Structures are given as structure tokens and as C-alpha cells.
C-alpha positions as MATLAB code, in Angstrom:
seq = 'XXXXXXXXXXXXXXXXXXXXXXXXXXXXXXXXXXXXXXXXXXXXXXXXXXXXXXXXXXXXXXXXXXXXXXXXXXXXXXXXXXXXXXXXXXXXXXXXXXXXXXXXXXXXXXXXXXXXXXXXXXXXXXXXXXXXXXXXXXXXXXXXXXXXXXXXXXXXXXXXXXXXXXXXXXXXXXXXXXXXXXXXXXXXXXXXXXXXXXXXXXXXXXXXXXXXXXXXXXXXXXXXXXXXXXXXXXXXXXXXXXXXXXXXXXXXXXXXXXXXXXXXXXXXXXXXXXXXXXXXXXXXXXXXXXXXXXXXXXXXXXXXXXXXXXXXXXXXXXXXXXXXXXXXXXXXXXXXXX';
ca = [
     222.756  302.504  197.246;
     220.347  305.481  196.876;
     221.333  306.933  200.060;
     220.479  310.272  199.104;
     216.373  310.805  198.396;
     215.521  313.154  195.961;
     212.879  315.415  197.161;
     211.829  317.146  193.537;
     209.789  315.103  190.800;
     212.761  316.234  188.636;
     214.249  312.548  186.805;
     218.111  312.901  187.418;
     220.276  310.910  184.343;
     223.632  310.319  182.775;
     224.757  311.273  178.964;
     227.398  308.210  179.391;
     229.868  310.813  176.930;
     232.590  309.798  179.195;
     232.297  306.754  178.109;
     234.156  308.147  174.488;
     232.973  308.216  171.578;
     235.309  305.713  169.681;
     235.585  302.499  171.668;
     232.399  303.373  173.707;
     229.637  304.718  171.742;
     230.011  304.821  167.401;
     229.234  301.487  166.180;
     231.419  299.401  163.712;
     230.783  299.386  159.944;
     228.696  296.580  160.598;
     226.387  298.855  162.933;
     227.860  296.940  166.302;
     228.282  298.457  169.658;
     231.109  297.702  171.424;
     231.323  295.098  173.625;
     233.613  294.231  177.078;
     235.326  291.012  176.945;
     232.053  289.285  178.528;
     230.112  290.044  175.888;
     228.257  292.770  177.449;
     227.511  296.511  175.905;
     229.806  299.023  177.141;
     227.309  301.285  177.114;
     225.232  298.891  179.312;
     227.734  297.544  181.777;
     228.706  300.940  182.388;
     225.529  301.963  183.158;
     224.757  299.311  185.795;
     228.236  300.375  187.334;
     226.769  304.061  187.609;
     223.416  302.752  189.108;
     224.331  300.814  191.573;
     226.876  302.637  192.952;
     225.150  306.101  192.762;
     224.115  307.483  195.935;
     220.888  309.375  194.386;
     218.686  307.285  192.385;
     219.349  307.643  187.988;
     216.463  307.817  186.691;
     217.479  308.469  182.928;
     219.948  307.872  180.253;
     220.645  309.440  176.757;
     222.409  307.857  174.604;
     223.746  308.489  170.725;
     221.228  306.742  167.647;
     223.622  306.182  164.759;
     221.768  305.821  161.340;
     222.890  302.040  160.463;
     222.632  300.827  164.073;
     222.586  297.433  164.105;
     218.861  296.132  165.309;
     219.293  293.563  167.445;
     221.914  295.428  169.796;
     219.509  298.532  170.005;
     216.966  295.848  171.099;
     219.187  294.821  173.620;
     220.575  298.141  174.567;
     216.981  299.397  175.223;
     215.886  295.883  176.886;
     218.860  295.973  179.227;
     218.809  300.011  180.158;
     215.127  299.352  181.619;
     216.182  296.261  183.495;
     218.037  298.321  185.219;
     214.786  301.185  185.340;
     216.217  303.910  183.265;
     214.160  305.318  180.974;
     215.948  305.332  177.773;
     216.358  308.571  175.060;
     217.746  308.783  171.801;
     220.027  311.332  170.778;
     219.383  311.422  167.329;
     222.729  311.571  165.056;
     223.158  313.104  161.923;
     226.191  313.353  159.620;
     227.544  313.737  156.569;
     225.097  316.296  155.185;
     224.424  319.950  156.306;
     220.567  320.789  157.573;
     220.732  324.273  156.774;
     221.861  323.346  152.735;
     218.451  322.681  150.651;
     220.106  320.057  148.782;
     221.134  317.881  151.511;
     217.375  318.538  152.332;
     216.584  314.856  152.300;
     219.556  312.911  153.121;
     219.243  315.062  156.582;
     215.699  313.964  156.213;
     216.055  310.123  156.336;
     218.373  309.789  158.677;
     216.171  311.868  161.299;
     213.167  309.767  160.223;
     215.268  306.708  160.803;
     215.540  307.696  164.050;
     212.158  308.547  165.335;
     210.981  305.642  163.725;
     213.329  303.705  165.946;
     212.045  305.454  168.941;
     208.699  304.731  168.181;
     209.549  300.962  167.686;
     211.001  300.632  171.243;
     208.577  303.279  173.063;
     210.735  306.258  173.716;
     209.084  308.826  174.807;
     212.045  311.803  174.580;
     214.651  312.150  171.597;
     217.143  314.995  171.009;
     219.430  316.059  168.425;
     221.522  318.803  167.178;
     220.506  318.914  164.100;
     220.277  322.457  163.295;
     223.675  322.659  161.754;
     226.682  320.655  160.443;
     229.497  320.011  163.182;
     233.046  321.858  163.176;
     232.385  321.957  158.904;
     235.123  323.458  157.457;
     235.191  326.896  155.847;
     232.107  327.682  157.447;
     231.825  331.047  158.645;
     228.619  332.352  160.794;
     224.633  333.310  158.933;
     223.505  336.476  160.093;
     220.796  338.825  158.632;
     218.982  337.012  155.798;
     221.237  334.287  155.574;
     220.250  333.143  159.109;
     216.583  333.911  158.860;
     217.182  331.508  155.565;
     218.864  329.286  157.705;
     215.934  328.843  160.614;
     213.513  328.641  157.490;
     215.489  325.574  156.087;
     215.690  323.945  159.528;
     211.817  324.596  160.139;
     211.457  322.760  156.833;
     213.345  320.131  157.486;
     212.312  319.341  161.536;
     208.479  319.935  160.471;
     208.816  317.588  157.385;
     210.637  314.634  159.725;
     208.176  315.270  162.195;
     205.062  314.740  159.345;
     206.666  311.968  157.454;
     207.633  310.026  160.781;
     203.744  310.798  162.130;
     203.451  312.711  165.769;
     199.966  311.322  166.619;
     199.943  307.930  168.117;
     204.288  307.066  167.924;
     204.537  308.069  171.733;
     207.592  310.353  171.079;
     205.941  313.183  173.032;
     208.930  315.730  172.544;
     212.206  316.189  170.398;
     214.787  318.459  172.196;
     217.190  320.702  170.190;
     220.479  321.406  171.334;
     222.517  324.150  170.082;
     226.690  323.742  170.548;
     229.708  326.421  171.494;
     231.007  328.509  169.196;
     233.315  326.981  166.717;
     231.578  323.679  166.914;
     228.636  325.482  165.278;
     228.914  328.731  163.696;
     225.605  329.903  163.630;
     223.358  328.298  166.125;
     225.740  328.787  169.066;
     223.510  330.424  171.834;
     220.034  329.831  173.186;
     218.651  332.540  171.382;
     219.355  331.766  168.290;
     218.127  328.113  168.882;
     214.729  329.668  169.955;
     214.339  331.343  167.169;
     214.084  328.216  165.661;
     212.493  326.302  168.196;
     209.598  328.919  168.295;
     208.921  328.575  164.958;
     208.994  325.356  164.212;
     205.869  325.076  166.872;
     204.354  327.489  164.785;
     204.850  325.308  161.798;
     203.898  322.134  163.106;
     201.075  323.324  165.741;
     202.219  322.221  168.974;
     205.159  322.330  171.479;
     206.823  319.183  170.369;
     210.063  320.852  169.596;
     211.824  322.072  173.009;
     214.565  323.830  173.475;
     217.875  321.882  175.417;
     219.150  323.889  178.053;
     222.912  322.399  178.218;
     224.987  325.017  180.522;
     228.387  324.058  179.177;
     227.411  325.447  175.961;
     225.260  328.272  177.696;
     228.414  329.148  179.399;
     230.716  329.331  176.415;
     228.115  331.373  174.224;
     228.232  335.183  173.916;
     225.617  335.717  176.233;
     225.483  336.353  179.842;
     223.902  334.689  182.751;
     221.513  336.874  183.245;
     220.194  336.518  179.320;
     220.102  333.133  179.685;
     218.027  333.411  182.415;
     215.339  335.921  180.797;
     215.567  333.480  177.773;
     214.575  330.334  179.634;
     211.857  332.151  181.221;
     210.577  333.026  178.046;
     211.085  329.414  176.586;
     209.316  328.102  179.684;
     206.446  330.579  179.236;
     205.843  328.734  175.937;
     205.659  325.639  176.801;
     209.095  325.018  175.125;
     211.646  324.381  178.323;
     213.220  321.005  177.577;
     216.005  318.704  178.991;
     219.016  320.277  181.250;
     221.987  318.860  180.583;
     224.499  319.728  183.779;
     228.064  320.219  181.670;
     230.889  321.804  182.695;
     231.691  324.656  179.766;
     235.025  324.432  178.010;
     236.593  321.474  179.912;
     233.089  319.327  179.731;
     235.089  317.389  182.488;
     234.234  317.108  186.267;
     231.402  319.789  187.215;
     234.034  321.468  189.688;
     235.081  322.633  186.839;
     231.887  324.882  185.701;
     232.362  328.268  187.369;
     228.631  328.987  188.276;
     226.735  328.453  185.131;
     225.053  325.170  186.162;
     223.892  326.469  189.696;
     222.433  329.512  188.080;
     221.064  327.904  185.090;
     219.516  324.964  186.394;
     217.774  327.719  189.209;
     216.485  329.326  186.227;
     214.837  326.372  185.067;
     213.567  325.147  188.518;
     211.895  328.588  189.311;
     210.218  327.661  185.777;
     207.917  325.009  187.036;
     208.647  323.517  183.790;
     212.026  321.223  184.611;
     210.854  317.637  184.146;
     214.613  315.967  183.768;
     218.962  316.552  184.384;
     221.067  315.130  183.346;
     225.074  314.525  183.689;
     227.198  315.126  181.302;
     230.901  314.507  181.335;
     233.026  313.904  178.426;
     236.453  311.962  178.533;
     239.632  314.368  177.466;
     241.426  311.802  175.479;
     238.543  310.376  173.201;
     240.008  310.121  169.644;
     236.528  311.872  167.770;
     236.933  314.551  170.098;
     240.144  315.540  169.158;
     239.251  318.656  166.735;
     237.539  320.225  170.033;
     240.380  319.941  171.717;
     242.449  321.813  168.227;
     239.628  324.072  168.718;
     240.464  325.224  172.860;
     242.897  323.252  174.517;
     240.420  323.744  177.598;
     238.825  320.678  176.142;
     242.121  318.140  177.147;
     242.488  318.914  180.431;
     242.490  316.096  182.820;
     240.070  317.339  185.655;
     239.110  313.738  187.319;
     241.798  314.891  189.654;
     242.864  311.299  190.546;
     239.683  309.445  190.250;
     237.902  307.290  187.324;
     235.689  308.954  185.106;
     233.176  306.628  187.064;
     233.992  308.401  189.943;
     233.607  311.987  188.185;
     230.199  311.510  187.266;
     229.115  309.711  190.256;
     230.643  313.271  192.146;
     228.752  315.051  189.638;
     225.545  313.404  190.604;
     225.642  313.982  194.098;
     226.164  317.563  193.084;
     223.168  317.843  190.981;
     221.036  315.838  193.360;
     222.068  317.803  196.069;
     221.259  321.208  193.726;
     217.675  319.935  193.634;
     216.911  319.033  196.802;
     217.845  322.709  198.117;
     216.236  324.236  195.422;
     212.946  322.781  197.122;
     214.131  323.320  200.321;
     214.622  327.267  199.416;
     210.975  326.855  197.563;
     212.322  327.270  194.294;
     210.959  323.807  193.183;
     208.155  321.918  193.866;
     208.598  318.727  196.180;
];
């Protein structure tokens, strides 16, 4: 359809979350993805659905690397996803071990090698992670002082030594994109601060920008820190060369953007007035997927139906109309370039 032109040179995508995790996106113990009754990947059909009925053009799509994926469906995952021109990223999963404990130094390692290496294979240009810390693990309690400037050391370790044992130069994966999460998912890299305080170094450590910092304003929202830090933050970040992808996420809920209560509007101005926004993406996650169930222990926020009568389909094709919309006056206010 496409009957709404984008005006910025800002790639617009979908982080098919709302998809769920189990039954959508984790593959079997075999390393499958699921499948519809056709035959066809979820993850794929669902995708086509969302381009061909979105009124602004998708541009992009993220989607979850699982070490043990099998092969042959990431070949096919990747080969359909550009059929249908999206340029495909890998979010790079890690579990099972902690990044910020030396001896799970190089099981966290492999599996983040594993997945740049799989990125290189199929010519990915963008991966992400959130690899900086272990997710909801239990009895831990926040770093601060020298235990967190331990903590960043560990994770520059780690991130610089994946990045040298995979090989930067020549693989085409021209940036990796760290994402910190809310409070209580993480308890110590839980606001964009703290994230580029790692980011920032790790540069340092490996030479270059290649490590940028994910600006995700659901998490941004439900951090400690204000708006306006945010804003002076990503500044700074952009300054450096470090601004990476924008994920537009409702906080708490992470259902329909109606939802947010200002942070992506003032966030994703923030990174506009940058000049350093390249890509946005949608994110929407479904309030009765089974992995997600400790978030919603964790804040009730998290269940809450907002589709408000449609699909989930229909949420995130609403929530790229907003977004597109968002850019297009941002250059029409001359906040972004056209």
C-alpha cells in the first residue's frame, strides 16, 4: 500500500515481539522455527502480512538469533525477509551464563561469536544484543561503586574479545547495538547512562565506534532518569559517534504506542535533532506470551490488553503510521533532514 511517503532517510522497521516468544520466535530443541500450517515461518508470513498492508513503507526487521538455530531455516528466514526488501538484523541471544561473571567469560563468549559469525555468513550489516547482563537472575541485587566499574570492565572484556575473535575488518557487520532493559529485568545496567559507560569504553578498547548505544524509549521511560537526561545523554552519545537504533516501545505495557505517555515523541526528537538517526523501529510485545510471564510477576503493567479491540497486526500497523507520521513532521518542523 505505501500510501504514506516518508520524507526522512530514516529506515522505519518492526521487532515482530508481538509475534511471542514461545510459538513465534524460540526455536525447538532441534533449532526449528515455527511454522503455520502451510509450511511457512511465522516469523516470515507475518512479516509479509505487515508489509503489504502497511501504509508507510518497512524498511527493516530485527529479529532474535538463538545459539543452536537450525541453518537451513536461518537461510530461509534471511532469503525470504529480503524477498520481501527488508533488510534483516540479528538480535543476538544469550543465555544461560552471566556476562558480568569472569567465569562464564567464555561460554558468553561463544555464543556471541556464534552469532556474528552468522551475520557475517548471510551479510548483515546491523546486530544487537543485550548482553551486558543476565535477565531477571535471581538473587541479584544492583553493582554500584567498584563492583559496577568491575562490572563495565568484564563486559568491555568480553564485547572487545567477541568482536577480535569474530574479526571486524572485512565481515560487513558495520555496528553492534547494546540495549540496556528496565529495572528489575536488569539490575545494574537499567538506564542509558549506565549503558554508555560501557558503550564508551568499549570504543576505547577496540578503537572505533562499532559498539552503539540502543535508544529503546520503553526502557528509557521506566529508568530512573528523566526526559530531559535522556535527552542530554543522547546528545552526548550522538556527539561520539555512538547513537544507534531507536526502538519506538511503549514503557511498562510494551503494548500499543497509545500507551507511551510522551517518551517516544520526545526521545525519538532527541535523536532526530542528532543528525545521527539512521533507523526505528516498532516494537510491540503480546501480553499473554508464556516467556514473558515473570515481567508480568514483575509489574502487572506488562498484561494489560491495550490492542483495544484490534489484532496485534493491527497494533503495530497503528504504531507505524504513528512513527512514520513522527518523522515526516520532524522534517517538516526542520528537525530532520529530508
Amino acid at each position: 500500500m505505501n500510501l504514506i511517503p516518508l520524507k526522512s532517510n530514516v529506515r522505519l522497521g518492526v521487532v515482530p515481539t508481538h509475534l511471542k516468544f514461545v510459538g513465534g520466535l524460540v526455536p525447538d530443541e532441534n533449532g526449528k522455527v515455527p511454522r503455520n500450517a502451510e509450511g511457512v515461518l511465522l516469523v516470515v508470513d507475518e512479516m509479509k502480512k505487515l508489509t503489504e498492508a502497511s501504509k508507510v513503507k518497512i524498511s527493516c526487521v530485527q529479529v532474535p538469533y538463538f545459539p543452536g538455530l537450525d541453518e537451513a531455516d536461518v537461510a530461509e528466514m534471511v532469503r525470504e525477509f529480503r524477498t520481501l526488501d527488508l533488510e534483516v538484523q540479528f538480535i543476538l541471544m544469550v543465555g544461560g551464563a552471566d556476562p558480568m561473571n569472569p567465569a562464564d567469560e567464555d561460554a558468553v563468549v561463544e555464543m556471541l561469536v556464534g552469532g556474528l559469525n552468522a551475520a557475517k555468513k548471510h551479510g548483515i550489516a546491523h546486530v544487537s544484543s543485550t548482553s551486558v547482563e543476565a535477565w531477571m537472575q535471581p538473587g541479584a541485587t544492583e553493582k554500584v561503586g567498584d563492583e559496577f566499574e568491575a562490572a563495565v570492565a568484564q563486559n568491555v572484556k568480553v564485547h572487545a574479545r567477541a568482536a577480535r575473535e569474530f574479526g571486524i575488518e572485512g565481515s560487513g557487520v558495520v555496528a553492534w547495538h547494546i540495549e540496556f532493559l528496565r529495572g528489575g529485568e536488569f539490575q545494574t545496567f537499567t538506564d542509558i547512562g549506565r549503558i554508555w559507560t560501557f558503550v564508551r569504553r568499549a570504543n576505547e578498547e577496540v578503537g572505533e565506534p562499532f559498539f552503539k548505544v540502543m535508544v529503546d524509549a520503553a526502557h528509557c521511560g521506566d529508568s530512573v532518569l528523566s526526559i530531559s537526561e535522556n535527552q542530554t545523554l543522547i546528545a552526548e552519545i550522538a556527539a561520539a559517534g555512538a547513537l544507534g537504533i531507536f526502538h519506538a516501545s511503549a514503557k511498562t505495557t510494551r503494548g500499543c504506542l497509545s500507551t507511551d505517555d510522551g517518551w517516544i515523541g520526545a526521545l525519538l526528537a532527541a535523536c532526530a535533532q542528532t543528525g545521527c538517526l539512521e533507523m526505528a523501529f516498532v516494537e510491540l510485545f503480546h501480553h499473554e506470551d508464556a516467556a514473558l510471564e515473570p515481567l508480568r510477576e514483575l509489574d502487572p503493567g506488562h498484561g494489560i490488553d491495550t490492542t483495544d479491540g484490534r489484532s496485534y497486526e493491527e497494533a503495530v500497523l497503528d504504531g507505524l503510521v504513528d512513527v512514520g507520521r513522527r518523522l515526516n513532521n520532524l522534517v517538516n518542523r526542520g528537525m530532520l533532514e529530508s
